[in-house]
């Protein structure tokens, strides 16, 4: 099972919005609504930001939102803040053989 | 408060073995499937293995199949990962995680370094 495809880096200025894409296949993102997104600051533990494509856990800022179309999921961060600068990973359920696949990660830089 | 605390990492020679542990607290450990995820230095996250809540069903990534064994002791609220025949490419921080349909809680990770 190949990793999901994310852009290596994105950037934006404070207050702007950015979107990170995550492209999979009809065997993972396209087949299940179990897409989640994780924020990871350097040296820290990944933090769940979005689950079930669009749901936000308690503790995650409402500036974070998720969506999906076909085999591609997206994470949008609105009103960028300096604290949003981090690595972001998407993840999808992919069936019983290799059940979970992560994206390669996207480094977000807040200019 | 949900807590997951890994231990057991360290430096091991290629071909060697190591057993990682992950102690859970603050939740009913026996109700959840548990997973191991690793992150090589400077790289992304990679799913490694999972075990069902009863310990009867296990699944592995192709890269570790036949070398790693996941297990659990629900009486001790502890998850394990026995790693044999370790390779340089297994060098990573290993995280345990609680999973429903998402990885909602993670341990702090334990570093495994495979080197001569």
PDB file of C-alpha atoms in Angstrom:
ATOM      1  CA  UNK A   1       0.000   0.000   0.000  1.00  0.00           C
ATOM      2  CA  UNK A   2       1.607   3.273  -1.094  1.00  0.00           C
ATOM      3  CA  UNK A   3       1.601   6.365   1.052  1.00  0.00           C
ATOM      4  CA  UNK A   4      -0.958   9.055   0.359  1.00  0.00           C
ATOM      5  CA  UNK A   5       0.388  11.999  -1.660  1.00  0.00           C
ATOM      6  CA  UNK A   6       0.715  15.411  -0.026  1.00  0.00           C
ATOM      7  CA  UNK A   7       2.613  18.505  -1.161  1.00  0.00           C
ATOM      8  CA  UNK A   8       5.968  18.737   0.584  1.00  0.00           C
ATOM      9  CA  UNK A   9       5.375  22.312   1.674  1.00  0.00           C
ATOM     10  CA  UNK A  10       2.837  25.108   1.718  1.00  0.00           C
ATOM     11  CA  UNK A  11       3.061  28.626   3.073  1.00  0.00           C
ATOM     12  CA  UNK A  12       0.827  31.542   3.906  1.00  0.00           C
ATOM     13  CA  UNK A  13       0.779  34.835   5.713  1.00  0.00           C
ATOM     14  CA  UNK A  14      -0.935  35.429   9.046  1.00  0.00           C
ATOM     15  CA  UNK A  15      -4.668  35.794   8.610  1.00  0.00           C
ATOM     16  CA  UNK A  16      -4.742  34.030   5.253  1.00  0.00           C
ATOM     17  CA  UNK A  17      -6.234  30.623   4.485  1.00  0.00           C
ATOM     18  CA  UNK A  18      -4.363  27.638   3.098  1.00  0.00           C
ATOM     19  CA  UNK A  19      -5.411  24.222   1.881  1.00  0.00           C
ATOM     20  CA  UNK A  20      -3.373  21.019   2.000  1.00  0.00           C
ATOM     21  CA  UNK A  21      -4.358  18.247  -0.369  1.00  0.00           C
ATOM     22  CA  UNK A  22      -4.019  14.513   0.209  1.00  0.00           C
ATOM     23  CA  UNK A  23      -4.428  12.227  -2.779  1.00  0.00           C
ATOM     24  CA  UNK A  24      -5.074   8.525  -2.450  1.00  0.00           C
ATOM     25  CA  UNK A  25      -6.861   5.882  -4.463  1.00  0.00           C
ATOM     26  CA  UNK A  26     -10.225   4.197  -4.759  1.00  0.00           C
ATOM     27  CA  UNK A  27      -8.935   1.658  -2.215  1.00  0.00           C
ATOM     28  CA  UNK A  28      -8.405   4.133   0.594  1.00  0.00           C
ATOM     29  CA  UNK A  29      -9.674   7.736   0.540  1.00  0.00           C
ATOM     30  CA  UNK A  30     -12.143   6.977  -2.222  1.00  0.00           C
ATOM     31  CA  UNK A  31     -13.545   3.947  -0.424  1.00  0.00           C
ATOM     32  CA  UNK A  32     -13.929   5.065   3.170  1.00  0.00           C
ATOM     33  CA  UNK A  33     -14.895   8.162   5.126  1.00  0.00           C
ATOM     34  CA  UNK A  34     -12.171   7.503   7.680  1.00  0.00           C
ATOM     35  CA  UNK A  35      -9.799  10.305   6.750  1.00  0.00           C
ATOM     36  CA  UNK A  36      -8.003  12.079   9.568  1.00  0.00           C
ATOM     37  CA  UNK A  37      -5.444  14.861   9.827  1.00  0.00           C
ATOM     38  CA  UNK A  38      -2.626  15.316  12.367  1.00  0.00           C
ATOM     39  CA  UNK A  39      -0.540  18.319  13.352  1.00  0.00           C
ATOM     40  CA  UNK A  40       3.005  17.698  14.540  1.00  0.00           C
ATOM     41  CA  UNK A  41       5.324  20.362  15.886  1.00  0.00           C
ATOM     42  CA  UNK A  42       9.058  19.545  15.843  1.00  0.00           C
ATOM     43  CA  UNK A  43       9.937  16.965  18.470  1.00  0.00           C
ATOM     44  CA  UNK A  44       6.335  16.635  19.575  1.00  0.00           C
ATOM     45  CA  UNK A  45       3.619  14.001  19.391  1.00  0.00           C
ATOM     46  CA  UNK A  46       1.117  14.108  16.510  1.00  0.00           C
ATOM     47  CA  UNK A  47      -2.165  15.773  17.471  1.00  0.00           C
ATOM     48  CA  UNK A  48      -5.514  14.825  15.939  1.00  0.00           C
ATOM     49  CA  UNK A  49      -7.084  17.832  14.199  1.00  0.00           C
ATOM     50  CA  UNK A  50      -9.781  16.300  11.948  1.00  0.00           C
ATOM     51  CA  UNK A  51     -11.392  12.845  11.865  1.00  0.00           C
ATOM     52  CA  UNK A  52     -14.063  11.157   9.752  1.00  0.00           C
ATOM     53  CA  UNK A  53     -13.187  13.592   6.913  1.00  0.00           C
ATOM     54  CA  UNK A  54     -14.906  16.643   8.429  1.00  0.00           C
ATOM     55  CA  UNK A  55     -15.233  16.191  12.187  1.00  0.00           C
ATOM     56  CA  UNK A  56     -13.206  18.228  14.653  1.00  0.00           C
ATOM     57  CA  UNK A  57     -12.302  16.799  18.067  1.00  0.00           C
ATOM     58  CA  UNK A  58     -12.683  18.853  21.178  1.00  0.00           C
ATOM     59  CA  UNK A  59      -9.497  20.798  21.674  1.00  0.00           C
ATOM     60  CA  UNK A  60      -8.915  21.432  17.979  1.00  0.00           C
ATOM     61  CA  UNK A  61      -9.384  24.977  16.747  1.00  0.00           C
ATOM     62  CA  UNK A  62     -12.460  25.708  14.623  1.00  0.00           C
ATOM     63  CA  UNK A  63     -10.109  27.342  12.119  1.00  0.00           C
ATOM     64  CA  UNK A  64      -9.353  23.813  10.904  1.00  0.00           C
ATOM     65  CA  UNK A  65     -11.754  22.084   8.521  1.00  0.00           C
ATOM     66  CA  UNK A  66     -11.684  19.012   6.323  1.00  0.00           C
ATOM     67  CA  UNK A  67     -13.325  17.831   3.129  1.00  0.00           C
ATOM     68  CA  UNK A  68     -13.146  15.073   0.546  1.00  0.00           C
ATOM     69  CA  UNK A  69     -13.880  14.707  -3.146  1.00  0.00           C
ATOM     70  CA  UNK A  70     -13.319  11.384  -4.834  1.00  0.00           C
ATOM     71  CA  UNK A  71      -9.855  10.115  -3.996  1.00  0.00           C
ATOM     72  CA  UNK A  72      -8.597  13.434  -2.610  1.00  0.00           C
ATOM     73  CA  UNK A  73      -9.032  14.840   0.876  1.00  0.00           C
ATOM     74  CA  UNK A  74      -8.208  18.380   1.917  1.00  0.00           C
ATOM     75  CA  UNK A  75      -7.385  20.245   5.106  1.00  0.00           C
ATOM     76  CA  UNK A  76      -8.105  23.964   5.207  1.00  0.00           C
ATOM     77  CA  UNK A  77      -6.713  26.268   7.858  1.00  0.00           C
ATOM     78  CA  UNK A  78      -8.289  29.716   7.981  1.00  0.00           C
ATOM     79  CA  UNK A  79      -6.983  32.791   9.744  1.00  0.00           C
ATOM     80  CA  UNK A  80      -3.421  31.477   9.798  1.00  0.00           C
ATOM     81  CA  UNK A  81      -1.523  32.027  13.022  1.00  0.00           C
ATOM     82  CA  UNK A  82       2.158  31.636  13.816  1.00  0.00           C
ATOM     83  CA  UNK A  83       1.362  28.644  16.059  1.00  0.00           C
ATOM     84  CA  UNK A  84      -0.033  26.776  13.042  1.00  0.00           C
ATOM     85  CA  UNK A  85       3.483  26.375  11.643  1.00  0.00           C
ATOM     86  CA  UNK A  86       4.037  22.617  11.823  1.00  0.00           C
ATOM     87  CA  UNK A  87       4.004  19.412   9.810  1.00  0.00           C
ATOM     88  CA  UNK A  88       0.600  18.041   8.807  1.00  0.00           C
ATOM     89  CA  UNK A  89      -0.186  14.431   7.970  1.00  0.00           C
ATOM     90  CA  UNK A  90      -3.285  12.931   6.427  1.00  0.00           C
ATOM     91  CA  UNK A  91      -4.314   9.349   7.124  1.00  0.00           C
ATOM     92  CA  UNK A  92      -6.924   7.030   5.672  1.00  0.00           C
ATOM     93  CA  UNK A  93      -8.321   3.609   6.417  1.00  0.00           C
ATOM     94  CA  UNK A  94      -7.455   1.273   3.533  1.00  0.00           C
ATOM     95  CA  UNK A  95      -9.086  -2.069   4.294  1.00  0.00           C
ATOM     96  CA  UNK A  96      -8.110  -5.146   6.260  1.00  0.00           C
ATOM     97  CA  UNK A  97      -4.767  -6.080   4.647  1.00  0.00           C
ATOM     98  CA  UNK A  98      -2.900  -2.822   5.323  1.00  0.00           C
ATOM     99  CA  UNK A  99      -5.535  -0.983   7.295  1.00  0.00           C
ATOM    100  CA  UNK A 100      -3.999   2.462   7.719  1.00  0.00           C
ATOM    101  CA  UNK A 101      -1.945   4.583   5.367  1.00  0.00           C
ATOM    102  CA  UNK A 102      -0.424   7.995   6.065  1.00  0.00           C
ATOM    103  CA  UNK A 103       0.546  10.793   3.732  1.00  0.00           C
ATOM    104  CA  UNK A 104       4.169  11.835   3.421  1.00  0.00           C
ATOM    105  CA  UNK A 105       3.533  15.038   5.369  1.00  0.00           C
ATOM    106  CA  UNK A 106       3.324  18.731   4.494  1.00  0.00           C
ATOM    107  CA  UNK A 107       5.428  21.400   6.145  1.00  0.00           C
ATOM    108  CA  UNK A 108       3.388  24.546   6.723  1.00  0.00           C
ATOM    109  CA  UNK A 109       5.340  27.773   6.975  1.00  0.00           C
ATOM    110  CA  UNK A 110       3.639  30.913   8.287  1.00  0.00           C
ATOM    111  CA  UNK A 111       5.454  33.797   6.645  1.00  0.00           C
TER     112      UNK A 111
ATOM    113  CA  UNK B   1      -6.978  11.706  31.555  1.00  0.00           C
ATOM    114  CA  UNK B   2      -5.929   9.261  28.858  1.00  0.00           C
ATOM    115  CA  UNK B   3      -2.224   8.470  28.990  1.00  0.00           C
ATOM    116  CA  UNK B   4      -0.017   6.173  26.946  1.00  0.00           C
ATOM    117  CA  UNK B   5       3.579   5.722  28.060  1.00  0.00           C
ATOM    118  CA  UNK B   6       6.073   3.812  25.925  1.00  0.00           C
ATOM    119  CA  UNK B   7       9.319   2.275  27.131  1.00  0.00           C
ATOM    120  CA  UNK B   8      11.939  -0.176  25.966  1.00  0.00           C
ATOM    121  CA  UNK B   9      13.666   1.719  23.180  1.00  0.00           C
ATOM    122  CA  UNK B  10      17.411   1.927  22.830  1.00  0.00           C
ATOM    123  CA  UNK B  11      20.450   1.107  20.734  1.00  0.00           C
ATOM    124  CA  UNK B  12      20.616  -2.383  19.234  1.00  0.00           C
ATOM    125  CA  UNK B  13      22.882  -4.010  16.657  1.00  0.00           C
ATOM    126  CA  UNK B  14      21.547  -5.162  13.286  1.00  0.00           C
ATOM    127  CA  UNK B  15      19.977  -8.574  13.692  1.00  0.00           C
ATOM    128  CA  UNK B  16      19.214  -7.939  17.340  1.00  0.00           C
ATOM    129  CA  UNK B  17      15.942  -7.833  19.243  1.00  0.00           C
ATOM    130  CA  UNK B  18      14.058  -5.371  21.383  1.00  0.00           C
ATOM    131  CA  UNK B  19      10.682  -5.369  23.135  1.00  0.00           C
ATOM    132  CA  UNK B  20       8.706  -2.164  23.437  1.00  0.00           C
ATOM    133  CA  UNK B  21       5.967  -1.628  26.003  1.00  0.00           C
ATOM    134  CA  UNK B  22       3.124   0.863  26.146  1.00  0.00           C
ATOM    135  CA  UNK B  23       1.232   1.334  29.406  1.00  0.00           C
ATOM    136  CA  UNK B  24      -2.251   2.764  29.126  1.00  0.00           C
ATOM    137  CA  UNK B  25      -4.233   4.573  31.805  1.00  0.00           C
ATOM    138  CA  UNK B  26      -7.260   6.815  32.131  1.00  0.00           C
ATOM    139  CA  UNK B  27      -9.456   4.666  29.894  1.00  0.00           C
ATOM    140  CA  UNK B  28     -10.765   1.104  29.625  1.00  0.00           C
ATOM    141  CA  UNK B  29      -7.772  -0.388  27.832  1.00  0.00           C
ATOM    142  CA  UNK B  30      -9.524  -3.668  27.008  1.00  0.00           C
ATOM    143  CA  UNK B  31     -12.166  -1.911  24.892  1.00  0.00           C
ATOM    144  CA  UNK B  32      -9.802  -0.474  22.299  1.00  0.00           C
ATOM    145  CA  UNK B  33      -7.800  -1.692  19.347  1.00  0.00           C
ATOM    146  CA  UNK B  34      -4.209  -0.522  19.806  1.00  0.00           C
ATOM    147  CA  UNK B  35      -1.586   0.321  17.205  1.00  0.00           C
ATOM    148  CA  UNK B  36       2.095   1.035  16.733  1.00  0.00           C
ATOM    149  CA  UNK B  37       3.214   3.821  14.385  1.00  0.00           C
ATOM    150  CA  UNK B  38       6.829   4.753  13.703  1.00  0.00           C
ATOM    151  CA  UNK B  39       8.657   7.802  12.435  1.00  0.00           C
ATOM    152  CA  UNK B  40      12.177   7.550  11.071  1.00  0.00           C
ATOM    153  CA  UNK B  41      14.426  10.568  11.779  1.00  0.00           C
ATOM    154  CA  UNK B  42      13.291  13.495   9.648  1.00  0.00           C
ATOM    155  CA  UNK B  43      10.658  11.372   7.906  1.00  0.00           C
ATOM    156  CA  UNK B  44       6.900  10.903   7.996  1.00  0.00           C
ATOM    157  CA  UNK B  45       4.603   8.634   9.936  1.00  0.00           C
ATOM    158  CA  UNK B  46       4.289   4.962   9.038  1.00  0.00           C
ATOM    159  CA  UNK B  47       1.708   2.550  10.410  1.00  0.00           C
ATOM    160  CA  UNK B  48       3.393  -0.597  11.773  1.00  0.00           C
ATOM    161  CA  UNK B  49       0.906  -2.926  13.433  1.00  0.00           C
ATOM    162  CA  UNK B  50      -2.447  -3.272  15.186  1.00  0.00           C
ATOM    163  CA  UNK B  51      -4.136  -5.643  17.614  1.00  0.00           C
ATOM    164  CA  UNK B  52      -7.801  -6.019  18.403  1.00  0.00           C
ATOM    165  CA  UNK B  53      -9.150  -5.374  21.872  1.00  0.00           C
ATOM    166  CA  UNK B  54      -9.055  -9.093  22.814  1.00  0.00           C
ATOM    167  CA  UNK B  55      -5.589  -9.745  21.438  1.00  0.00           C
ATOM    168  CA  UNK B  56      -6.845 -12.331  18.947  1.00  0.00           C
ATOM    169  CA  UNK B  57      -6.465 -10.431  15.671  1.00  0.00           C
ATOM    170  CA  UNK B  58      -3.186  -8.838  14.590  1.00  0.00           C
ATOM    171  CA  UNK B  59      -2.094  -7.087  11.405  1.00  0.00           C
ATOM    172  CA  UNK B  60       1.324  -5.911  10.231  1.00  0.00           C
ATOM    173  CA  UNK B  61       2.854  -3.670   7.615  1.00  0.00           C
ATOM    174  CA  UNK B  62       4.645  -5.680   4.933  1.00  0.00           C
ATOM    175  CA  UNK B  63       8.012  -4.234   5.951  1.00  0.00           C
ATOM    176  CA  UNK B  64       7.839  -5.771   9.450  1.00  0.00           C
ATOM    177  CA  UNK B  65       5.774  -8.904   8.818  1.00  0.00           C
ATOM    178  CA  UNK B  66       7.523 -12.008  10.129  1.00  0.00           C
ATOM    179  CA  UNK B  67       9.929  -9.980  12.267  1.00  0.00           C
ATOM    180  CA  UNK B  68       7.668  -8.017  14.637  1.00  0.00           C
ATOM    181  CA  UNK B  69       4.982  -9.383  16.957  1.00  0.00           C
ATOM    182  CA  UNK B  70       2.329  -7.251  18.610  1.00  0.00           C
ATOM    183  CA  UNK B  71       0.623  -8.430  21.782  1.00  0.00           C
ATOM    184  CA  UNK B  72      -1.228  -7.072  24.788  1.00  0.00           C
ATOM    185  CA  UNK B  73      -1.991  -7.835  28.412  1.00  0.00           C
ATOM    186  CA  UNK B  74      -5.346  -6.308  29.256  1.00  0.00           C
ATOM    187  CA  UNK B  75      -4.948  -7.157  32.945  1.00  0.00           C
ATOM    188  CA  UNK B  76      -1.899  -4.877  32.973  1.00  0.00           C
ATOM    189  CA  UNK B  77      -3.308  -2.371  30.443  1.00  0.00           C
ATOM    190  CA  UNK B  78      -0.114  -2.812  28.468  1.00  0.00           C
ATOM    191  CA  UNK B  79       0.655  -3.158  24.767  1.00  0.00           C
ATOM    192  CA  UNK B  80       3.846  -4.753  23.484  1.00  0.00           C
ATOM    193  CA  UNK B  81       5.889  -4.885  20.310  1.00  0.00           C
ATOM    194  CA  UNK B  82       8.508  -7.621  20.060  1.00  0.00           C
ATOM    195  CA  UNK B  83      10.982  -6.678  17.355  1.00  0.00           C
ATOM    196  CA  UNK B  84      13.377  -9.333  16.048  1.00  0.00           C
ATOM    197  CA  UNK B  85      16.000  -9.367  13.295  1.00  0.00           C
ATOM    198  CA  UNK B  86      16.190  -5.583  13.424  1.00  0.00           C
ATOM    199  CA  UNK B  87      17.544  -3.667  10.430  1.00  0.00           C
ATOM    200  CA  UNK B  88      19.026  -0.201  10.084  1.00  0.00           C
ATOM    201  CA  UNK B  89      15.832   0.920   8.349  1.00  0.00           C
ATOM    202  CA  UNK B  90      13.849   0.110  11.514  1.00  0.00           C
ATOM    203  CA  UNK B  91      15.532   3.068  13.232  1.00  0.00           C
ATOM    204  CA  UNK B  92      12.692   5.345  14.297  1.00  0.00           C
ATOM    205  CA  UNK B  93      10.636   6.764  17.111  1.00  0.00           C
ATOM    206  CA  UNK B  94       7.919   4.229  17.862  1.00  0.00           C
ATOM    207  CA  UNK B  95       4.564   5.560  19.047  1.00  0.00           C
ATOM    208  CA  UNK B  96       1.716   3.532  20.459  1.00  0.00           C
ATOM    209  CA  UNK B  97      -1.748   4.885  19.740  1.00  0.00           C
ATOM    210  CA  UNK B  98      -5.330   4.252  20.672  1.00  0.00           C
ATOM    211  CA  UNK B  99      -7.527   3.957  17.598  1.00  0.00           C
ATOM    212  CA  UNK B 100     -11.232   3.901  16.904  1.00  0.00           C
ATOM    213  CA  UNK B 101     -11.554   5.293  13.380  1.00  0.00           C
ATOM    214  CA  UNK B 102      -8.767   7.742  14.037  1.00  0.00           C
ATOM    215  CA  UNK B 103      -5.568   7.864  16.103  1.00  0.00           C
ATOM    216  CA  UNK B 104      -7.008   9.921  18.944  1.00  0.00           C
ATOM    217  CA  UNK B 105      -4.360   9.426  21.633  1.00  0.00           C
ATOM    218  CA  UNK B 106      -0.638   8.894  21.177  1.00  0.00           C
ATOM    219  CA  UNK B 107       2.191   8.067  23.533  1.00  0.00           C
ATOM    220  CA  UNK B 108       5.263  10.256  23.680  1.00  0.00           C
ATOM    221  CA  UNK B 109       7.277   7.765  21.641  1.00  0.00           C
ATOM    222  CA  UNK B 110      10.394   5.700  22.289  1.00  0.00           C
ATOM    223  CA  UNK B 111      13.482   5.853  20.080  1.00  0.00           C
ATOM    224  CA  UNK B 112      14.877   2.670  18.567  1.00  0.00           C
ATOM    225  CA  UNK B 113      18.299   2.948  16.945  1.00  0.00           C
ATOM    226  CA  UNK B 114      19.650   0.019  14.963  1.00  0.00           C
ATOM    227  CA  UNK B 115      23.353   0.452  14.379  1.00  0.00           C
ATOM    228  CA  UNK B 116      26.647  -1.349  14.791  1.00  0.00           C
TER     229      UNK B 116
END
